[in-house]
Coordinates of C-alpha atoms and ligand atoms in Angstrom, one line a residue:
M1 CA -48.4 -23.7 38.5
D2 CA -48.9 -24.8 35.0
R3 CA -46.1 -25.4 32.6
F4 CA -47.0 -22.4 30.4
T5 CA -47.1 -19.8 33.8
A6 CA -43.8 -21.5 34.9
L7 CA -42.1 -20.8 31.2
Q8 CA -43.5 -17.2 31.1
Q9 CA -42.0 -16.8 34.2
K10 CA -38.7 -18.0 33.2
I11 CA -38.4 -16.1 30.2
E12 CA -39.3 -13.1 31.8
N13 CA -36.4 -12.9 34.4
K14 CA -33.9 -15.0 32.2
T15 CA -33.6 -18.1 34.3
A16 CA -35.3 -20.3 31.1
K17 CA -32.2 -22.4 30.0
V18 CA -32.2 -22.3 25.9
G19 CA -31.0 -24.4 23.6
V20 CA -29.8 -24.4 19.9
I21 CA -29.5 -27.5 18.1
G22 CA -27.4 -27.0 14.8
L23 CA -24.5 -24.7 15.5
G24 CA -23.7 -23.4 11.6
Y25 CA -24.6 -20.4 10.2
V26 CA -28.0 -19.8 11.5
G27 CA -27.6 -21.4 14.4
L28 CA -24.3 -20.4 15.9
P29 CA -25.2 -16.7 15.4
L30 CA -28.6 -17.3 16.9
A31 CA -26.7 -19.0 20.2
V32 CA -24.5 -16.0 20.3
E33 CA -27.3 -13.6 20.4
I34 CA -29.2 -15.3 23.0
A35 CA -26.6 -15.6 25.1
R36 CA -25.3 -12.2 24.9
H37 CA -28.8 -11.1 25.7
G38 CA -28.9 -12.8 29.5
F39 CA -29.7 -16.4 29.1
T40 CA -27.9 -19.5 29.4
V41 CA -27.4 -21.6 26.1
F42 CA -26.5 -25.0 25.6
G43 CA -25.2 -24.9 21.8
I44 CA -25.8 -28.9 20.9
D45 CA -23.8 -30.0 17.4
L46 CA -22.5 -33.7 16.4
D47 CA -19.8 -32.2 15.1
L48 CA -17.1 -32.6 17.7
K49 CA -14.7 -30.4 15.9
K50 CA -17.0 -27.6 15.8
I51 CA -17.7 -28.1 19.5
E52 CA -13.7 -28.4 20.5
T53 CA -13.2 -25.2 18.6
L54 CA -16.1 -23.1 20.6
Q55 CA -14.9 -24.5 23.9
R56 CA -11.5 -22.8 22.8
G57 CA -13.5 -19.7 22.3
E58 CA -12.9 -19.6 18.9
S59 CA -15.4 -19.5 16.1
Y60 CA -16.0 -21.0 12.5
I61 CA -18.4 -18.6 11.2
G62 CA -17.1 -15.8 9.3
D63 CA -20.2 -13.6 10.7
V64 CA -19.7 -14.6 14.3
P65 CA -16.2 -13.3 15.7
N66 CA -13.7 -15.0 18.2
E67 CA -14.4 -11.9 20.7
S68 CA -18.0 -12.8 20.5
V69 CA -17.9 -15.8 21.5
R70 CA -14.8 -16.4 23.9
P71 CA -16.1 -14.3 26.6
L72 CA -19.7 -16.0 27.2
V73 CA -17.8 -19.5 27.0
E74 CA -15.5 -18.2 29.4
E75 CA -18.5 -17.1 31.5
G76 CA -20.4 -20.4 31.2
R77 CA -23.2 -18.6 29.1
F78 CA -22.8 -20.3 26.4
I79 CA -21.9 -23.9 26.6
P80 CA -21.3 -25.8 23.4
T81 CA -21.5 -29.4 23.7
A82 CA -22.6 -32.7 21.4
D83 CA -24.3 -34.4 24.4
Y84 CA -28.0 -34.1 23.8
R85 CA -28.7 -35.0 27.4
V86 CA -28.8 -31.7 28.5
L87 CA -31.8 -31.5 26.7
K88 CA -33.5 -32.4 29.5
E89 CA -32.6 -28.9 31.6
L90 CA -33.9 -26.7 28.7
D91 CA -36.8 -24.8 28.9
A92 CA -36.8 -24.0 25.2
I93 CA -35.0 -25.6 22.4
S94 CA -34.4 -23.5 18.8
I95 CA -33.5 -26.6 16.2
C96 CA -31.6 -24.8 13.0
V97 CA -30.4 -28.2 11.7
P98 CA -29.9 -28.2 7.2
T99 CA -32.6 -29.5 5.3
P100 CA -30.8 -30.0 2.0
L101 CA -32.3 -32.4 -1.2
S102 CA -31.8 -36.3 -1.5
E103 CA -30.2 -37.3 -4.7
N104 CA -33.6 -37.2 -6.3
Q105 CA -34.1 -33.8 -5.3
D106 CA -37.0 -34.2 -3.0
P107 CA -36.6 -32.8 0.7
D108 CA -34.6 -34.6 3.3
T109 CA -35.9 -33.8 6.7
S110 CA -33.7 -36.4 8.2
Y111 CA -31.6 -33.9 10.2
I112 CA -35.1 -32.7 12.0
S113 CA -36.6 -36.2 12.5
R114 CA -33.1 -37.0 14.1
V115 CA -33.2 -34.4 16.2
V116 CA -37.2 -34.8 17.3
D117 CA -36.2 -38.5 18.1
Q118 CA -33.8 -37.2 20.9
I119 CA -36.3 -34.5 22.0
K120 CA -38.8 -37.1 22.7
H121 CA -37.0 -38.5 25.8
Y122 CA -36.8 -35.1 26.9
V123 CA -40.5 -33.4 26.9
Q124 CA -41.4 -33.7 30.1
N125 CA -39.8 -30.5 31.1
G126 CA -42.5 -29.2 29.2
P127 CA -40.0 -27.2 26.7
L128 CA -41.0 -24.7 23.9
I129 CA -39.6 -26.2 20.4
T130 CA -39.0 -23.6 17.7
L131 CA -38.2 -24.9 14.3
E132 CA -36.1 -22.4 12.1
S133 CA -34.9 -24.9 9.4
T134 CA -36.1 -23.9 5.9
T135 CA -38.7 -26.5 5.4
Y136 CA -41.8 -27.1 3.6
P137 CA -45.7 -25.7 4.7
G138 CA -46.5 -28.9 7.3
T139 CA -43.2 -30.0 8.7
T140 CA -43.4 -28.3 12.2
E141 CA -46.9 -30.0 12.9
E142 CA -45.8 -33.2 11.1
L143 CA -42.8 -33.8 12.2
I144 CA -42.7 -32.4 15.5
Q145 CA -46.2 -32.0 16.8
W146 CA -47.8 -35.6 15.9
E147 CA -44.6 -37.5 17.0
L148 CA -44.9 -35.7 19.9
E149 CA -48.6 -36.1 20.6
K150 CA -48.4 -39.8 19.8
M151 CA -46.5 -40.2 23.1
G152 CA -49.6 -38.8 24.6
Y153 CA -48.0 -34.9 25.0
R154 CA -50.7 -32.3 24.3
V155 CA -48.9 -29.1 22.2
G156 CA -49.6 -25.8 24.1
V157 CA -50.1 -27.8 27.5
D158 CA -47.2 -30.1 27.8
F159 CA -44.7 -28.5 25.1
F160 CA -45.1 -25.4 22.9
L161 CA -44.2 -25.4 19.4
C162 CA -43.5 -22.6 17.0
F163 CA -41.7 -22.5 13.7
S164 CA -39.6 -19.2 12.8
P165 CA -37.8 -19.0 9.6
E166 CA -34.0 -18.0 9.8
R167 CA -33.0 -14.9 7.5
V168 CA -29.3 -15.0 7.6
D169 CA -27.7 -13.8 4.9
P170 CA -23.8 -14.4 5.4
G171 CA -21.7 -11.9 4.7
N172 CA -23.9 -9.3 5.4
N173 CA -22.7 -6.4 7.2
R174 CA -25.7 -4.4 7.5
F175 CA -28.7 -6.7 8.7
Q176 CA -27.7 -9.4 11.4
T177 CA -29.4 -11.5 13.8
T178 CA -30.6 -9.1 16.2
N179 CA -31.9 -6.1 13.3
T180 CA -33.5 -8.9 10.8
P181 CA -37.4 -9.0 11.5
K182 CA -37.9 -12.6 12.5
V183 CA -41.6 -14.1 11.4
I184 CA -42.9 -16.3 14.2
G185 CA -45.9 -19.0 13.7
G186 CA -47.3 -20.8 16.9
T187 CA -49.4 -24.1 17.1
T188 CA -51.5 -22.2 19.3
E189 CA -52.4 -19.3 20.7
K190 CA -50.3 -20.1 24.0
C191 CA -47.4 -21.3 21.5
L192 CA -47.0 -18.4 20.0
E193 CA -47.2 -16.0 22.4
L194 CA -43.9 -17.8 24.6
G195 CA -42.0 -17.9 21.3
V196 CA -42.7 -14.0 20.7
K197 CA -42.1 -13.5 24.2
L198 CA -38.7 -15.6 24.1
Y199 CA -37.7 -14.2 21.0
S200 CA -38.2 -10.6 21.4
N201 CA -35.6 -10.7 23.9
F202 CA -33.0 -10.5 21.3
I203 CA -34.9 -9.5 17.9
E204 CA -36.0 -6.3 17.6
N205 CA -38.5 -7.0 15.4
I206 CA -40.5 -9.9 15.9
V207 CA -43.4 -10.4 12.8
P208 CA -46.2 -12.4 14.5
V209 CA -48.2 -14.6 12.0
S210 CA -51.5 -16.8 12.4
S211 CA -49.4 -20.2 12.3
T212 CA -46.6 -22.0 11.3
K213 CA -47.6 -23.0 8.0
V214 CA -48.0 -19.3 7.4
A215 CA -44.6 -18.6 8.6
E216 CA -43.1 -21.7 6.6
M217 CA -44.7 -20.6 3.4
S218 CA -43.4 -16.9 4.4
K219 CA -39.9 -18.2 4.3
L220 CA -40.3 -20.4 0.9
L221 CA -42.1 -17.3 -0.7
E222 CA -39.1 -15.3 -0.1
N223 CA -36.2 -17.6 -1.6
T224 CA -38.6 -18.5 -4.6
F225 CA -39.4 -15.3 -5.0
R226 CA -35.2 -14.8 -5.8
S227 CA -34.6 -17.9 -7.4
V228 CA -37.5 -17.2 -10.1
N229 CA -36.1 -13.3 -10.7
I230 CA -32.4 -14.4 -10.4
A231 CA -33.3 -17.2 -13.1
F232 CA -35.1 -14.4 -15.2
I233 CA -32.6 -12.3 -15.3
N234 CA -30.3 -15.4 -16.5
E235 CA -33.0 -15.4 -19.4
M236 CA -32.8 -11.7 -20.0
A237 CA -29.0 -11.9 -20.7
L238 CA -29.1 -14.8 -23.2
M239 CA -32.0 -12.9 -24.9
C240 CA -29.5 -9.9 -24.7
E241 CA -26.6 -11.6 -26.3
R242 CA -28.5 -12.9 -29.3
M243 CA -30.0 -9.4 -29.8
G244 CA -26.8 -7.5 -29.7
I245 CA -27.9 -5.4 -26.8
D246 CA -25.8 -5.5 -23.4
V247 CA -27.8 -6.2 -20.2
W248 CA -25.7 -4.9 -17.6
E249 CA -26.6 -1.3 -19.1
V250 CA -30.0 -2.5 -19.4
I251 CA -30.4 -3.4 -16.2
K252 CA -28.6 0.2 -14.9
A253 CA -31.1 1.5 -16.9
S254 CA -34.0 -0.3 -15.2
S255 CA -33.0 0.5 -11.6
T256 CA -33.3 4.0 -11.8
K257 CA -36.7 3.4 -12.0
P258 CA -37.6 4.6 -8.0
F259 CA -40.8 2.2 -8.1
G260 CA -42.1 -1.2 -9.1
F261 CA -38.7 -2.4 -10.1
M262 CA -35.9 -4.4 -8.5
P263 CA -32.8 -5.5 -9.8
F264 CA -31.3 -9.0 -10.0
Y265 CA -28.0 -9.8 -11.8
P266 CA -27.2 -12.3 -14.6
G267 CA -24.3 -15.1 -13.1
P268 CA -23.1 -18.4 -13.8
G269 CA -25.7 -20.3 -11.7
I270 CA -26.8 -19.9 -8.1
G271 CA -25.4 -21.2 -5.2
G272 CA -25.7 -21.6 -1.5
H273 CA -27.4 -23.5 1.0
C274 CA -30.8 -21.9 0.3
I275 CA -31.7 -20.5 -3.1
P276 CA -30.9 -23.7 -5.1
L277 CA -33.0 -26.1 -2.9
D278 CA -35.7 -24.0 -0.8
P279 CA -37.7 -23.6 -4.0
M280 CA -37.5 -27.2 -4.7
Y281 CA -39.0 -27.7 -1.1
L282 CA -42.1 -25.9 -2.0
S283 CA -42.9 -27.4 -5.5
W284 CA -42.3 -31.1 -3.7
K285 CA -45.2 -30.2 -0.9
A286 CA -47.3 -28.9 -3.5
K287 CA -47.6 -31.7 -5.8
G288 CA -49.1 -33.4 -3.1
Y289 CA -51.9 -31.3 -3.6
R290 CA -51.9 -31.9 -7.3
F291 CA -50.3 -28.3 -7.7
F292 CA -47.5 -28.2 -10.0
S293 CA -45.3 -24.9 -10.2
K294 CA -44.3 -24.1 -13.8
F295 CA -42.0 -21.0 -12.4
I296 CA -40.2 -23.1 -10.0
D297 CA -39.0 -26.0 -12.2
L298 CA -39.1 -23.6 -14.9
A299 CA -36.7 -21.3 -12.5
Q300 CA -34.2 -24.3 -11.4
S301 CA -33.9 -25.6 -15.4
I302 CA -32.9 -22.0 -16.5
N303 CA -30.2 -21.2 -13.1
N304 CA -29.2 -25.1 -13.3
G305 CA -28.3 -24.5 -17.4
M306 CA -26.2 -21.5 -16.4
P307 CA -22.7 -23.3 -15.8
D308 CA -23.6 -25.2 -19.2
Y309 CA -23.8 -21.9 -21.0
V310 CA -20.4 -20.4 -19.2
V311 CA -18.6 -23.1 -20.5
Y312 CA -19.9 -23.1 -24.2
K313 CA -19.4 -19.2 -23.9
A314 CA -15.9 -19.9 -23.5
S315 CA -15.4 -22.4 -25.8
V316 CA -16.8 -19.7 -28.9
I317 CA -14.3 -17.1 -26.9
L318 CA -11.3 -19.6 -27.5
N319 CA -12.4 -20.7 -31.2
R320 CA -11.9 -16.8 -31.8
Y321 CA -8.5 -17.7 -30.9
A322 CA -8.4 -20.8 -33.2
K323 CA -7.5 -22.6 -29.6
S324 CA -10.2 -25.7 -28.7
L325 CA -11.1 -26.2 -25.1
R326 CA -9.6 -29.5 -24.9
N327 CA -5.7 -28.5 -24.0
S328 CA -6.5 -24.8 -23.2
R329 CA -5.4 -23.0 -20.0
V330 CA -8.0 -22.3 -17.9
L331 CA -8.4 -20.4 -14.6
L332 CA -11.3 -19.3 -12.6
L333 CA -11.8 -16.3 -10.8
G334 CA -13.5 -17.2 -7.7
M335 CA -15.3 -20.5 -6.6
A336 CA -17.2 -19.3 -3.5
Y337 CA -20.8 -18.9 -4.5
K338 CA -21.2 -15.3 -4.0
P339 CA -18.8 -12.4 -2.9
D340 CA -16.5 -12.3 0.0
I341 CA -17.2 -15.4 1.8
D342 CA -15.8 -18.7 1.5
D343 CA -18.6 -21.0 1.0
V344 CA -18.4 -23.2 -1.8
R345 CA -21.8 -25.1 -1.3
E346 CA -23.6 -25.8 -4.6
S347 CA -21.4 -23.2 -6.2
P348 CA -21.9 -22.9 -9.6
G349 CA -18.4 -22.5 -10.0
L350 CA -18.1 -26.3 -8.9
Q351 CA -20.0 -27.1 -12.4
V352 CA -18.4 -25.1 -14.0
Y353 CA -14.7 -26.4 -13.5
E354 CA -15.9 -30.2 -13.6
L355 CA -17.5 -29.3 -17.1
F356 CA -14.3 -27.8 -18.6
K357 CA -12.2 -30.6 -17.0
D358 CA -14.3 -33.2 -18.9
A359 CA -13.8 -31.0 -22.1
G360 CA -9.9 -31.5 -21.4
A361 CA -8.8 -28.5 -20.3
F362 CA -6.5 -27.8 -17.9
V363 CA -8.7 -25.8 -15.4
D364 CA -7.2 -24.0 -12.4
Y365 CA -8.7 -21.9 -9.7
Y366 CA -7.3 -18.8 -7.4
D367 CA -9.9 -17.8 -4.6
P368 CA -8.9 -15.8 -1.8
H369 CA -11.7 -16.8 0.4
A370 CA -12.3 -20.3 -0.4
V371 CA -9.3 -21.9 -0.5
T372 CA -9.5 -25.4 -0.9
F373 CA -13.0 -27.6 -2.1
K374 CA -13.9 -31.8 -3.4
D375 CA -14.0 -31.9 -6.9
K376 CA -17.3 -34.5 -7.9
H377 CA -14.7 -37.6 -6.9
G378 CA -13.9 -36.3 -3.5
Q379 CA -10.9 -35.2 -4.3
E380 CA -9.4 -32.0 -3.1
V381 CA -8.8 -29.0 -4.9
K382 CA -6.3 -26.2 -4.1
S383 CA -6.3 -22.8 -5.4
V384 CA -3.4 -21.3 -7.0
E385 CA -1.2 -18.9 -5.2
Y386 CA -1.8 -15.8 -6.4
D387 CA 1.4 -15.2 -8.6
I388 CA -0.1 -13.6 -11.3
R389 CA 3.5 -13.1 -13.4
E390 CA 2.1 -16.7 -14.1
W391 CA -1.0 -16.0 -15.3
K392 CA 0.0 -15.1 -18.6
K393 CA 0.2 -19.1 -19.7
Y394 CA -3.5 -19.0 -19.1
D395 CA -5.6 -19.1 -22.6
I396 CA -8.8 -17.8 -20.4
M397 CA -9.9 -16.6 -17.2
V398 CA -13.5 -16.7 -16.4
L399 CA -14.6 -14.8 -13.4
I400 CA -17.0 -16.5 -11.5
T401 CA -17.5 -15.1 -7.9
N402 CA -16.4 -10.8 -8.3
H403 CA -15.1 -10.9 -4.7
S404 CA -13.6 -7.0 -3.5
A405 CA -10.5 -8.6 -2.9
F406 CA -9.5 -9.1 -6.6
N407 CA -7.2 -6.5 -8.0
Y408 CA -9.5 -6.1 -11.2
R409 CA -6.7 -3.4 -13.0
E410 CA -4.0 -6.0 -12.4
L411 CA -6.2 -8.5 -13.7
A412 CA -7.1 -6.9 -17.0
D413 CA -3.7 -5.4 -17.6
L414 CA -2.3 -9.5 -17.8
G415 CA -4.0 -9.6 -21.4
V416 CA -5.4 -13.1 -21.0
A417 CA -9.0 -13.2 -22.6
I418 CA -11.3 -12.7 -19.9
L419 CA -15.3 -14.0 -19.6
D420 CA -16.4 -12.1 -16.8
T421 CA -20.1 -13.6 -15.7
R422 CA -20.5 -10.8 -13.3
N423 CA -19.7 -7.6 -15.0
A424 CA -16.8 -7.7 -12.8
F425 CA -14.4 -5.2 -14.8
D426 CA -17.7 -2.8 -15.5
G427 CA -15.5 0.1 -16.3
I428 CA -11.9 -1.0 -16.2
H429 CA -10.6 -1.3 -19.9
V430 CA -9.7 -5.0 -20.6
P431 CA -8.1 -5.7 -24.1
H432 CA -9.7 -9.0 -24.7
L433 CA -13.1 -8.4 -22.2
Y434 CA -16.1 -10.8 -22.8
K435 CA -19.5 -10.5 -20.7
L436 CA -21.9 -13.0 -20.0
G437 CA -24.9 -10.9 -20.9
T438 CA -23.2 -9.2 -24.0
S439 CA -22.5 -10.8 -27.5
I440 CA -19.4 -11.7 -29.2
A441 CA -18.7 -10.6 -32.6
P442 CA -18.7 -13.1 -35.4
V443 CA -15.2 -14.5 -36.9
E444 CA -13.9 -14.7 -40.3
A445 CA -12.4 -18.2 -41.4
K446 CA -8.6 -17.7 -42.1
E447 CA -6.8 -20.7 -44.7
P448 CA -4.8 -22.2 -42.2
S449 CA -1.3 -20.9 -43.5
M450 CA -2.8 -17.4 -42.4
A451 CA -4.5 -18.7 -39.1
I452 CA -2.7 -16.4 -36.4
Ligands
SAJ501 N1 -27.5 -14.6 -7.1 C1 -27.7 -14.0 -8.9 N2 -28.2 -12.9 -9.2 C2 -28.3 -11.9 -8.3 C3 -28.7 -13.0 -7.1 C4 -28.1 -13.6 -5.9 O1 -26.4 -14.7 -9.5 O2 -29.2 -11.1 -8.4 C5 -26.9 -16.0 -7.1 C6 -25.6 -15.7 -5.8 O3 -24.3 -15.3 -6.5 C7 -25.8 -16.8 -5.5 C8 -27.0 -17.4 -5.0 O4 -27.5 -16.7 -6.4 O5 -24.7 -17.8 -5.7 C9 -27.9 -16.8 -3.8 O6 -27.4 -15.7 -3.7 P1 -28.2 -15.0 -2.3 O7 -27.8 -13.3 -2.2 O8 -29.5 -15.2 -2.1 O9 -27.2 -15.6 -1.2 P2 -27.6 -16.5 0.3 O10 -28.1 -17.6 -0.3 O11 -26.3 -16.6 0.9 O12 -28.5 -15.7 1.4 C10 -30.1 -15.9 0.9 C11 -30.5 -14.5 1.4 N3 -29.9 -13.4 0.5 C12 -30.7 -12.6 0.2 O13 -32.1 -12.2 0.6 C13 -30.1 -11.2 -0.1 C14 -32.1 -14.9 1.9 O14 -32.8 -14.9 0.8 C15 -31.7 -16.0 2.8 O15 -31.9 -15.6 4.5 C16 -31.0 -16.7 2.9 O16 -31.0 -17.0 1.8 C17 -31.2 -18.2 3.6 O17 -30.3 -18.7 4.2 O18 -32.7 -18.5 3.0

């Protein structure tokens, strides 16, 4: 029996042993769903702390409760391990490792290459390999297919290769692994057939496409679409400030259009492990074809400039009270890159924090989810306690992340100047409220003796 037929049967009768490499916010939910749908799954990660936590039946990913992990581990259907040698037992491998940027903003695909170096030793089993990490078009071919073919293996015969982009939206209670449509492209027809057969077991809607490049590019289109539109609305916010128009009211009005419009919202910048990074993968690869994307680079510069603008606007606000940034007491409300999660990766709040410190302000932050982070020197910074009586001492509070857990009315009643970068205080009376995307009235000079 050839490898393709053997794999087909193992997937059909669910005796196929599946491996998920990389147990982060993408890999862990995926591994749990595959195991919940009847397969034996080996979860492979180099981080021993993660493995030990999972072996205790506990989870470290907000979207994956302990109750999902524990029974699967106890029944031996989900086997967390740091030992790559289990690859020799696997029939299918999904790769969910990070694809960050290097120091000079180029793609860093070293995590993928390190995994491929391990897989190389175990290809004799003829596994179905599916790359899920977001990356530039051509990665699956260049970093996996060509590497394994150099060893004499034939794709579609000795091993099978697909690309299926992850579509995890951390904190999204409506769309999760099983009910989010999943695009998948195969290197050959047989590769695609096996990929569709496997993933259809635990994902309701599979979207097969003609190649791995189409699948890779579809993911980059999704995230570049977001980055460009977020940058555009950030530019609109600055334009509205200049023109004395409330951008939030404008967005609300435009959103009543039932077709041909999709609202995006201004903010202090973009965070997370995807939107700030993925478009750079695309623009980098396109340059290799002598194609220079203006949209992607412009979006990056606008979004990356937002933290600086927030600090500038705070200085204008403090100036109204004859205060300088230097020696002012600043409280950042929220540090996570988006509401109701604890992830601070690439959060614009991190830059805002550093910029205030560089300007000589005394900066604290409060975040009920992201209770600590590392500053640019690697020093740990802890969230202050929610001791609101203490918070009258601040000269300004800057709302970075509109967590649901905040008591906005209580914060408004403090009487401290607030710079709201998310329109989180919409509808609440705040004595000294300033919003990103709305202008600040001019202030007159007062003789020092008359200064407030
Ligand atoms: N943001 C704005 N204005 C907006 C939307 C977002 O400033 O109108 C900011 C957010 O505050 C955040 C950043 O952009 O800092 C990214 O926001 P996000 O909602 O895209 O969140 P991510 O990166 O966790 O998840 C996204 C997914 N989100 C949505 O589709 C809503 C999705 O694009 C991908 O599945 C995921 O990235 C990924 O892993 O690629």
